[in-house]
PDB file of C-alpha atoms in Angstrom:
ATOM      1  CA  UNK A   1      32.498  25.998  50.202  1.00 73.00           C
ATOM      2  CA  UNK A   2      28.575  25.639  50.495  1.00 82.00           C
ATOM      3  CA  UNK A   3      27.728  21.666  52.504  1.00 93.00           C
ATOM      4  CA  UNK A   4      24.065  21.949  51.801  1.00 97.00           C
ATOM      5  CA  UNK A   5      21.657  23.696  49.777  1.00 97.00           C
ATOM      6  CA  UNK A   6      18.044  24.083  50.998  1.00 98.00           C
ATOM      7  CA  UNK A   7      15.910  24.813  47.707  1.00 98.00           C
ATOM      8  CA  UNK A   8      12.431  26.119  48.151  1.00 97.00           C
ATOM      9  CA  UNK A   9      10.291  26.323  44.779  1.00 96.00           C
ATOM     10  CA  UNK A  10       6.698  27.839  44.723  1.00 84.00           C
ATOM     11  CA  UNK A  11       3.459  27.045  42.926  1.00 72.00           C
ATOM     12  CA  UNK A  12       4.009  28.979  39.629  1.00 84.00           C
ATOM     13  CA  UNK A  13       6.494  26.508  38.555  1.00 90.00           C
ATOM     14  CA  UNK A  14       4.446  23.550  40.053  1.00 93.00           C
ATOM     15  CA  UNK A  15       1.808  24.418  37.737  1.00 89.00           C
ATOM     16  CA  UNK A  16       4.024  24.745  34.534  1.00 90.00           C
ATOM     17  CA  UNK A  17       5.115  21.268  33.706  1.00 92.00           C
ATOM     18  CA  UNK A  18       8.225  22.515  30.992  1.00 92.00           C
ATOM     19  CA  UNK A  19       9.125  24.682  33.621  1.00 91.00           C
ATOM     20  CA  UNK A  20       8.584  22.059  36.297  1.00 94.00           C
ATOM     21  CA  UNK A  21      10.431  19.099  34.456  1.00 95.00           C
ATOM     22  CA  UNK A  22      13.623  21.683  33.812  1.00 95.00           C
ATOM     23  CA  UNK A  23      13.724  22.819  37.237  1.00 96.00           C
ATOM     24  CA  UNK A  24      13.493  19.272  38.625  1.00 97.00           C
ATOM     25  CA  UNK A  25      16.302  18.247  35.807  1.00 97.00           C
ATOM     26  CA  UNK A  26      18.564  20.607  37.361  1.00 97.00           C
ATOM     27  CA  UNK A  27      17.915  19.455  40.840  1.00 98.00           C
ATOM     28  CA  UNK A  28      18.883  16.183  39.923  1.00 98.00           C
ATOM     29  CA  UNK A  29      22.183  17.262  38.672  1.00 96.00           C
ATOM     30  CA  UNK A  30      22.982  18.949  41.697  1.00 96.00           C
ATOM     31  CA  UNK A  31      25.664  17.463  43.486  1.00 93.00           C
ATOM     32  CA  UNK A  32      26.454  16.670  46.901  1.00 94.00           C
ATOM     33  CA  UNK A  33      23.847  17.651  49.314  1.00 97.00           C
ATOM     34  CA  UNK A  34      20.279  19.136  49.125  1.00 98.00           C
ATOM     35  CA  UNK A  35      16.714  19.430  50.517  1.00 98.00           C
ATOM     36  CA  UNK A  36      13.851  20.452  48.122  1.00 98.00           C
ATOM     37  CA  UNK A  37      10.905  22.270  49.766  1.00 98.00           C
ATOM     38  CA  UNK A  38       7.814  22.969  48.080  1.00 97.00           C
ATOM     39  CA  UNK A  39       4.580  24.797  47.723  1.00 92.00           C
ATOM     40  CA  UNK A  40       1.496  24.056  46.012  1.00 92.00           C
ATOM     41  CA  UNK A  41      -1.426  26.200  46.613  1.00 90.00           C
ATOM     42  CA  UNK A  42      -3.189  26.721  43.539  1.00 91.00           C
ATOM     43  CA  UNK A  43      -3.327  22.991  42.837  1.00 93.00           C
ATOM     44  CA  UNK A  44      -4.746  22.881  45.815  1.00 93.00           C
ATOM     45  CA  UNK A  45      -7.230  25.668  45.401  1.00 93.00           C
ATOM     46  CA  UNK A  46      -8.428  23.644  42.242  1.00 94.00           C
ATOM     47  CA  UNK A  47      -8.788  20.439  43.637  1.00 95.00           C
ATOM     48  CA  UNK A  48     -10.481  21.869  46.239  1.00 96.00           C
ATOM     49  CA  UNK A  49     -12.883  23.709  43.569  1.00 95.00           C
ATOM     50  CA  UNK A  50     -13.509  20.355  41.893  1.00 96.00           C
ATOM     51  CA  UNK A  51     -14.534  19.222  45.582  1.00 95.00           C
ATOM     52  CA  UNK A  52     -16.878  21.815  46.621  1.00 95.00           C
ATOM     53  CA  UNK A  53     -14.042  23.173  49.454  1.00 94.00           C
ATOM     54  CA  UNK A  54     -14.314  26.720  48.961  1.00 89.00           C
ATOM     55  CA  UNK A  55     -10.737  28.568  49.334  1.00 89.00           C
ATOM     56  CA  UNK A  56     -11.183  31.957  51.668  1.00 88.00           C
ATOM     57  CA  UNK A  57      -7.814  33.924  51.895  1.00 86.00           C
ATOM     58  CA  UNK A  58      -7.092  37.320  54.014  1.00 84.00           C
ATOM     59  CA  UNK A  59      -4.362  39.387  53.459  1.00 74.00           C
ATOM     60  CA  UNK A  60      -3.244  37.046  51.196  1.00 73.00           C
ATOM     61  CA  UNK A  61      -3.084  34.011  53.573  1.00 81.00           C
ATOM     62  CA  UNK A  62      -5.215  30.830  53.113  1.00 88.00           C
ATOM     63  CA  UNK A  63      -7.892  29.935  56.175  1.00 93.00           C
ATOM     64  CA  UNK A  64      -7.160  26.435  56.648  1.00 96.00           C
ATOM     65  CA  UNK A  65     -10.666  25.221  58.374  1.00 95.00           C
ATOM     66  CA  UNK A  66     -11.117  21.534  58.939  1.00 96.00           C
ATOM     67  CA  UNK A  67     -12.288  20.676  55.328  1.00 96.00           C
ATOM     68  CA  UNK A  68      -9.162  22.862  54.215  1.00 96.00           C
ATOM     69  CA  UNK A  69      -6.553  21.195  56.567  1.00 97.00           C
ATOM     70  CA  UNK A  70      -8.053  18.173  54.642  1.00 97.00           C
ATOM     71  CA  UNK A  71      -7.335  19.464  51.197  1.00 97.00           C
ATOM     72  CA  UNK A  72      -3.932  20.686  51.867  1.00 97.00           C
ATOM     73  CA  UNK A  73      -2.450  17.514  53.998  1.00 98.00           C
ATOM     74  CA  UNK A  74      -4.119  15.184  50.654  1.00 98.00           C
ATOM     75  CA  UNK A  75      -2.695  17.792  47.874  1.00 97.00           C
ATOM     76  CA  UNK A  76       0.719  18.702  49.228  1.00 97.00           C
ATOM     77  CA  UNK A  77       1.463  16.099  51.231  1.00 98.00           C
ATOM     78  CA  UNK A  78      -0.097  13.045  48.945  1.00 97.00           C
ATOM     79  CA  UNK A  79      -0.820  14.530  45.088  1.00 97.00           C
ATOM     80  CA  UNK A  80       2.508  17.025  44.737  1.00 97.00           C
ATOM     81  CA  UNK A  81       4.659  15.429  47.086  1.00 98.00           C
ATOM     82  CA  UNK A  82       4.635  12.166  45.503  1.00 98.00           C
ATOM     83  CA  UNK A  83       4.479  13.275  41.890  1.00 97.00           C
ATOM     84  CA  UNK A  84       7.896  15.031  42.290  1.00 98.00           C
ATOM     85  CA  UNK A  85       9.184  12.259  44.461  1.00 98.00           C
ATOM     86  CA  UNK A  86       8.615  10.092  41.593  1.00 98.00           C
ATOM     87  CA  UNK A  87      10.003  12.513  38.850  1.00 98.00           C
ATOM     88  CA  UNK A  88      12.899  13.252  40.891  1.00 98.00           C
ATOM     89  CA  UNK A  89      13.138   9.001  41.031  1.00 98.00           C
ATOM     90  CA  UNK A  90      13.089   8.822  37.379  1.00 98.00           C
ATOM     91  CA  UNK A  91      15.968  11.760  37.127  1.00 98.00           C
ATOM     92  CA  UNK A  92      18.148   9.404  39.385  1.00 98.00           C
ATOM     93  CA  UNK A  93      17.944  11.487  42.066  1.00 98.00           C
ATOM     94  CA  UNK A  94      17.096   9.388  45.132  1.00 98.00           C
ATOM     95  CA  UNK A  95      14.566  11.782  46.945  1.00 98.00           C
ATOM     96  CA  UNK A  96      12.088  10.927  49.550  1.00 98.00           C
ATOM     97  CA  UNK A  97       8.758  12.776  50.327  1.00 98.00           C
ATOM     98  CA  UNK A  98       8.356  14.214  53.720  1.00 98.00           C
ATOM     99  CA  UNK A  99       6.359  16.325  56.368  1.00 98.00           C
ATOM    100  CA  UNK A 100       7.066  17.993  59.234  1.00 98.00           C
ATOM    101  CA  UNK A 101       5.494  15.351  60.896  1.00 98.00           C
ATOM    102  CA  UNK A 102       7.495  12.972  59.777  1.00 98.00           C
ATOM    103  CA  UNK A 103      10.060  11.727  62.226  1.00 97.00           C
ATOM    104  CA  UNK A 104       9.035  14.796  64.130  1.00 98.00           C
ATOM    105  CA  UNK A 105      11.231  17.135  62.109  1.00 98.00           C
ATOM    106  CA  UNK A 106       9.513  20.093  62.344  1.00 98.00           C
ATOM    107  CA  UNK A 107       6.570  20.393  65.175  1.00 98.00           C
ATOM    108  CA  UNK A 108       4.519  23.491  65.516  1.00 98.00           C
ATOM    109  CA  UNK A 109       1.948  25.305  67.575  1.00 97.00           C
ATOM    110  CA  UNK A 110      -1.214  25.767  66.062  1.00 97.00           C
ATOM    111  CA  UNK A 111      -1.389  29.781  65.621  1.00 96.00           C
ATOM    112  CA  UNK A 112      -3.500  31.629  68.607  1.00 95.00           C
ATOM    113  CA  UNK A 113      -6.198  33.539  67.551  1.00 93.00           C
ATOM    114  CA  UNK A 114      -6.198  37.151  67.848  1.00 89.00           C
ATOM    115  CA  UNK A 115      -8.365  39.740  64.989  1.00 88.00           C
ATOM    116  CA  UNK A 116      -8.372  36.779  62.607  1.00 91.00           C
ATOM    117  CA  UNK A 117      -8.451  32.678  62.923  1.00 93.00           C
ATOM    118  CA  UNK A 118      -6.441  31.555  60.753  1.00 94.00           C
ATOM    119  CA  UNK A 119      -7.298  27.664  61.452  1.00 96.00           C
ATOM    120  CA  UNK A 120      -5.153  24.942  61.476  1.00 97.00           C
ATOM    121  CA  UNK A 121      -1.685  27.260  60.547  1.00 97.00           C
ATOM    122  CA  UNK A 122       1.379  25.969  62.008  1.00 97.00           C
ATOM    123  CA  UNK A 123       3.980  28.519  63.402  1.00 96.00           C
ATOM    124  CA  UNK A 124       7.935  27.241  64.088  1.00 95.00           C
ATOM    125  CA  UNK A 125       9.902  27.822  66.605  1.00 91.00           C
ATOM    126  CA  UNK A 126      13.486  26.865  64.659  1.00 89.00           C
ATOM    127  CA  UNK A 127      14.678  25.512  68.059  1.00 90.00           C
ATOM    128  CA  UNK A 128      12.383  22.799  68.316  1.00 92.00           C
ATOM    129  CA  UNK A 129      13.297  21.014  65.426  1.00 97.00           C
ATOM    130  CA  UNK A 130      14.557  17.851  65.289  1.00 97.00           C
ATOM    131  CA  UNK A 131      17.311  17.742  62.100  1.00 97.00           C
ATOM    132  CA  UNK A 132      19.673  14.381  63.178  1.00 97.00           C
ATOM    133  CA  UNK A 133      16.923  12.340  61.244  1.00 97.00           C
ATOM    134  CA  UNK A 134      17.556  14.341  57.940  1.00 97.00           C
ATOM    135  CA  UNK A 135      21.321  14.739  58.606  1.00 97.00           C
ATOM    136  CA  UNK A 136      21.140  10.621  59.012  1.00 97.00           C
ATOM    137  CA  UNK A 137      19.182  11.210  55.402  1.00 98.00           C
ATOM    138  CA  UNK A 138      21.501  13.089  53.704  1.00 97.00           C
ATOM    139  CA  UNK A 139      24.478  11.516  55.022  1.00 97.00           C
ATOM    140  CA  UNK A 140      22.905   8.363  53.197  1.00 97.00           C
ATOM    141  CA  UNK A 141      22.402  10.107  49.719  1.00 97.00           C
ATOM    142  CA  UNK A 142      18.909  10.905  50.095  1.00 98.00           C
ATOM    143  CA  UNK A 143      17.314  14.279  48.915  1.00 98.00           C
ATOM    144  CA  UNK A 144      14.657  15.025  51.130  1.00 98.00           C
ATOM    145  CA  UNK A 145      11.337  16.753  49.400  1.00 98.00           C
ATOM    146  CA  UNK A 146       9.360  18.805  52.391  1.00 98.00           C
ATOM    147  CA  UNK A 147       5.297  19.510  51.237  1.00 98.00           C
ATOM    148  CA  UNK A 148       4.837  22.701  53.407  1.00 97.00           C
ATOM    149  CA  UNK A 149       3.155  20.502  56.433  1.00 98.00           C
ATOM    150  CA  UNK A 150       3.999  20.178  60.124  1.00 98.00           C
ATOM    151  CA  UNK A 151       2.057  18.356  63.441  1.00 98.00           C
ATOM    152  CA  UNK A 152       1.098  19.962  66.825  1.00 97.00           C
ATOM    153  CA  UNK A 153       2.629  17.141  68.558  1.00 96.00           C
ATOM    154  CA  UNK A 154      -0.718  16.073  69.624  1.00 97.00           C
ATOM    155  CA  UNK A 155      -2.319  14.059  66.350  1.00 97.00           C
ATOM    156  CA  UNK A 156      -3.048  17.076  64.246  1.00 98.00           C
ATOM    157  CA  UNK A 157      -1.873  18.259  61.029  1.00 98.00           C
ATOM    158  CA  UNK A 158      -0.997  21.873  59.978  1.00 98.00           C
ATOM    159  CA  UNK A 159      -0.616  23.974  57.475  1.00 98.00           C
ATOM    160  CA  UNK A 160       2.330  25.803  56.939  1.00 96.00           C
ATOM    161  CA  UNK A 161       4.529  28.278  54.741  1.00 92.00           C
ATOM    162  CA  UNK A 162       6.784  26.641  52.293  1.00 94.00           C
ATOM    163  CA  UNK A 163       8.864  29.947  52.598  1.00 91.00           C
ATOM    164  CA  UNK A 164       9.099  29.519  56.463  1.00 93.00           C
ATOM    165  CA  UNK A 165       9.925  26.245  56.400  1.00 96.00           C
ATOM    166  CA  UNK A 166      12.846  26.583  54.213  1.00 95.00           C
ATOM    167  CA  UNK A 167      14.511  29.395  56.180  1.00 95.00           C
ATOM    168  CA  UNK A 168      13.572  27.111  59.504  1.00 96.00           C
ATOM    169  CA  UNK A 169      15.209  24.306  58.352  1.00 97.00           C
ATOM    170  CA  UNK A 170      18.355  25.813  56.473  1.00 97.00           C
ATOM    171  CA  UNK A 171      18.401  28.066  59.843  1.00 96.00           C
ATOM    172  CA  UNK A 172      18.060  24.720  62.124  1.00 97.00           C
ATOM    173  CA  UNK A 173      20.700  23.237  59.863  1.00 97.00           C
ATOM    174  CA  UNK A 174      23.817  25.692  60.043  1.00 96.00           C
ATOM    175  CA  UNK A 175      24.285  24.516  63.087  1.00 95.00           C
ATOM    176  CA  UNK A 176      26.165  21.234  61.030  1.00 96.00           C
ATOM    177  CA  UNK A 177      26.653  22.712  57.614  1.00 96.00           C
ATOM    178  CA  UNK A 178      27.422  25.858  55.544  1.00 96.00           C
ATOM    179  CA  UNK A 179      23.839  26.596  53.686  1.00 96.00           C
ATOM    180  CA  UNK A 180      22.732  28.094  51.041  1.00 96.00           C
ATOM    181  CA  UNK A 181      19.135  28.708  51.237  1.00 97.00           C
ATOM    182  CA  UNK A 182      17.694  29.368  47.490  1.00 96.00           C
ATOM    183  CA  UNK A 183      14.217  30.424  47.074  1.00 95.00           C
ATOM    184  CA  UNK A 184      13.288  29.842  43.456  1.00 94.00           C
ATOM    185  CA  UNK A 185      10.292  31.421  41.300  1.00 87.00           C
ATOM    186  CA  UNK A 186       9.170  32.428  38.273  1.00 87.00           C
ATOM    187  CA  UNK A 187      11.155  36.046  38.449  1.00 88.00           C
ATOM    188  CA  UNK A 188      14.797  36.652  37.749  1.00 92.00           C
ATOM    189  CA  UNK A 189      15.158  37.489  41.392  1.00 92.00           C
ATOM    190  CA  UNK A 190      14.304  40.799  43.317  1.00 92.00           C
ATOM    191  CA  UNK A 191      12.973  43.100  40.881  1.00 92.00           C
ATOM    192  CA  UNK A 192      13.135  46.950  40.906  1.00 89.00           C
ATOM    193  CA  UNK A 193      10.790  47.885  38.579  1.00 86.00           C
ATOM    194  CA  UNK A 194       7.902  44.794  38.700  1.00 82.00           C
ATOM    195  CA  UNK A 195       6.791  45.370  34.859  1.00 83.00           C
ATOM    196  CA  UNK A 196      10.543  44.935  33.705  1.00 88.00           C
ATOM    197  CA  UNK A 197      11.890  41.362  34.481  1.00 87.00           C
ATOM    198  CA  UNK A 198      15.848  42.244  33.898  1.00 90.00           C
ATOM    199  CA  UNK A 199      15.652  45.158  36.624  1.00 91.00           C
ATOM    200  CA  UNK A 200      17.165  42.715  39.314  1.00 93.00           C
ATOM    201  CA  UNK A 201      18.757  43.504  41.998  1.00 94.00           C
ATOM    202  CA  UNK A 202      21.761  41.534  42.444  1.00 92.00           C
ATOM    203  CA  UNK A 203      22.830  42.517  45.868  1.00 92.00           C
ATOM    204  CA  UNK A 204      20.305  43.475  49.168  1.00 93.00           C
ATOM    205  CA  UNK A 205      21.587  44.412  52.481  1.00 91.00           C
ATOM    206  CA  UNK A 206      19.574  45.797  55.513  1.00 89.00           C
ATOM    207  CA  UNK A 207      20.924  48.643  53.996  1.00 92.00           C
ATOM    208  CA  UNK A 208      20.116  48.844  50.729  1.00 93.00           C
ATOM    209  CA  UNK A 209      16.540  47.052  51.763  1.00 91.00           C
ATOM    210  CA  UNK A 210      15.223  49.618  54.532  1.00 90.00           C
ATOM    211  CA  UNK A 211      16.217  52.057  51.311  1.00 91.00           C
ATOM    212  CA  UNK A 212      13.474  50.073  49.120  1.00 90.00           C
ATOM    213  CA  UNK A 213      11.226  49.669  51.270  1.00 88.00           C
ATOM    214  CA  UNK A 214      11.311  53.672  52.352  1.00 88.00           C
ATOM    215  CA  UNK A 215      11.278  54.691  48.407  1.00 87.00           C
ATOM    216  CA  UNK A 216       7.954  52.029  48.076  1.00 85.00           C
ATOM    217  CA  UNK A 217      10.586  49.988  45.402  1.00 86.00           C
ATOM    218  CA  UNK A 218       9.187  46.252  46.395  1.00 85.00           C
ATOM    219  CA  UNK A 219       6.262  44.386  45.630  1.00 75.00           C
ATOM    220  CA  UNK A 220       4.268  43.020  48.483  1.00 71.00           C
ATOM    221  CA  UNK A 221       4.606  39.226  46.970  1.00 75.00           C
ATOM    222  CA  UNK A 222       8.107  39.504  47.457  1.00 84.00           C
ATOM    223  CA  UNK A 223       8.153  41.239  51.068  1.00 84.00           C
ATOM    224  CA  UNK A 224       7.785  37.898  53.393  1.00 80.00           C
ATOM    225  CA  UNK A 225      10.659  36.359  51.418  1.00 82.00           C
ATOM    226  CA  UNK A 226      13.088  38.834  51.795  1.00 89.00           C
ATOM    227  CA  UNK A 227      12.173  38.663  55.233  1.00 86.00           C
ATOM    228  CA  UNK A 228      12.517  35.247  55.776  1.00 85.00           C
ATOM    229  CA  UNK A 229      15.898  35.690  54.027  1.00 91.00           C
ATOM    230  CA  UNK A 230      17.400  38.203  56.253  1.00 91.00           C
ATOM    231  CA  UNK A 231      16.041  36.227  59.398  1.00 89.00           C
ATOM    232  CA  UNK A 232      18.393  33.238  57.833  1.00 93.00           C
ATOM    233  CA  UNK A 233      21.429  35.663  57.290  1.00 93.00           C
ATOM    234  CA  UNK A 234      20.816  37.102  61.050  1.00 93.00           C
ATOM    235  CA  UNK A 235      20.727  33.419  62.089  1.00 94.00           C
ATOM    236  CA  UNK A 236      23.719  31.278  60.772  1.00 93.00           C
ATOM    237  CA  UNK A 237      22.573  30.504  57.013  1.00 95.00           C
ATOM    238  CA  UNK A 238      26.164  31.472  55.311  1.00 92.00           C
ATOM    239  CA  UNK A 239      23.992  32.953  52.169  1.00 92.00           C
ATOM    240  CA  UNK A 240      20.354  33.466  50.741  1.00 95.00           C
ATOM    241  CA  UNK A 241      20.096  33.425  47.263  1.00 95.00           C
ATOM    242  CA  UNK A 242      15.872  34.518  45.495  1.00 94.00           C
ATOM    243  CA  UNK A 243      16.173  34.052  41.420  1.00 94.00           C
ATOM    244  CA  UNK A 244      14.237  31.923  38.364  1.00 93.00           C
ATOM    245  CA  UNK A 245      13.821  28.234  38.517  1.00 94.00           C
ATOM    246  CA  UNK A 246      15.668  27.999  35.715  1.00 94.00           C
ATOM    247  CA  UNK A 247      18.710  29.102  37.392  1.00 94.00           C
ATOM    248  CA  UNK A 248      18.765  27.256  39.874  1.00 95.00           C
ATOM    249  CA  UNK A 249      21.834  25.164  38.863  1.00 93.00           C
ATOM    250  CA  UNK A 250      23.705  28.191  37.982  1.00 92.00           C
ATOM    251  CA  UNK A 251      22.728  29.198  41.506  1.00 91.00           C
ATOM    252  CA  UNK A 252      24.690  26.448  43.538  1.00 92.00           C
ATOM    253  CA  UNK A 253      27.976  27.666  42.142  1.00 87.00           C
ATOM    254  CA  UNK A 254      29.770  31.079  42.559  1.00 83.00           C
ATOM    255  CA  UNK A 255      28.329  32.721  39.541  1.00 81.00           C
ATOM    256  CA  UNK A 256      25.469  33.089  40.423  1.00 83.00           C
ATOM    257  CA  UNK A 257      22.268  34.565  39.416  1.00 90.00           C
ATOM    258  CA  UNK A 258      18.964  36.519  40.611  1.00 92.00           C
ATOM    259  CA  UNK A 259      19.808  38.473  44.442  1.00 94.00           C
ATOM    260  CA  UNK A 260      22.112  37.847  46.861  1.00 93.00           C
ATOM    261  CA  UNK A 261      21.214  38.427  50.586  1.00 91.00           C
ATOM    262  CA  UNK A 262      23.934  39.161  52.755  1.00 82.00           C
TER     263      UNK A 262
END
């Protein structure tokens, strides 16, 4: 029997509002207790656009300069996180918006600079968290809504993965409860073939994913979630669970569907 589920749900279905008012729907039906943890970077990039804050990415990750730590702490942890705050309000779910930095939940060390500065990017150590505030949260009916945001401790704000974040907390979290940590996009779950959206893979293993990876089966999009996934599974979190938004209800009972990590 699952205690908690720790939902993480990216920018595609941020930025599609039937998509985003279904998902949320389904989070408010969700019973007992959860944690929501979003993204929001292309909102972001076009608020920052409309501002004159020019997005520069490498290898796919955002450099958050000063302007950009900025944007992001205004956007995710302002603009997004109190939009779905509010919808989740209206739903009847009783959810409150949150940051790492709030009641020091989730500090972070600003990442060192080696061949590239990334800026202000947070890295977690899962062991310095500080949960009792959210299990106080939770134990009180509240569904907690993370923006992917934590502090250095020291006055300064961060940015962060969304997808990290989730696995930190769910990880930081199985200490008290049996998780379910549910990463939820626009795809049916782990694809493999990336043109054909019913080729998922229901079931991954080291096994079975060192055999992907060797025969050049996964995307690279989906590469640091499946990661983050197995670093749950090697760390406590009971299960992992990567499929559509729209399943996500389906997805905190035993049929599930999209991939299983185990």
């Amino acid at each position: 029997m699952i205690d908690l589920f720790v939902i993480k749900v990216g920018g595609n279905v941020l930025d599609n509002a039937p998509l985003l008012q279904q998902f949320l729907q389904n989070i408010a039906t969700i019973p007992g207790k959860k944690i929501l943890i979003h993204g929001g970077g292309k909102i972001a990039t076009r608020i920052g656009d409309q501002l004159g804050i020019v997005s520069n990415y490498i290898n796919g990750r955002r450099i958050t300069d000063a302007a950009t730590i900025d944007l992001v702490t205004m956007v995710y942890g302002g603009l997004v996180n109190k939009q779905l705050v509010a919808q989740l309000q209206a739903l009847g779910c009783n959810a409150i918006g949150m940051t790492g930095a709030d009641a020091n939940i989730i500090p972070a060390r600003k990442r060192p600079v080696k061949e590239i500065d990334y800026g202000f990017v947070g890295d977690i150590t899962t062991k310095d968290l500080h949960v009792q505030p959210l299990q106080a949260m939770l134990d009180a009916g509240l569904t907690p809504v993370f923006a992917p945001l934590t502090h250095d401790g020291k006055g300064q704000m961060l940015n962060t993965n969304a997808d990290t974040i989730a696995a930190s907390l769910a990880i930081a979290l199985s200490a008290f409860y049996k998780v379910r940590l549910i990463y939820c996009f626009e795809k049916k779950g782990v694809l493999r073939d990336a043109s054909d959206d019913e080729a998922v893979i229901h079931l991954i293993n080291r096994t079975i994913y060192q055999d992907l990876l060797e025969n050049k089966i996964l995307t690279d999009g989906i590469l640091p979630k499946l990661e983050n996934a197995f670093s749950a599974i090697e760390s406590g979190v009971t299960e992992v669970l990567i499929g559509h938004a729209d399943d996500v209800l389906r997805n905190t009972t035993r049929e599930v569907a999209g991939t299983l990590i185990c």
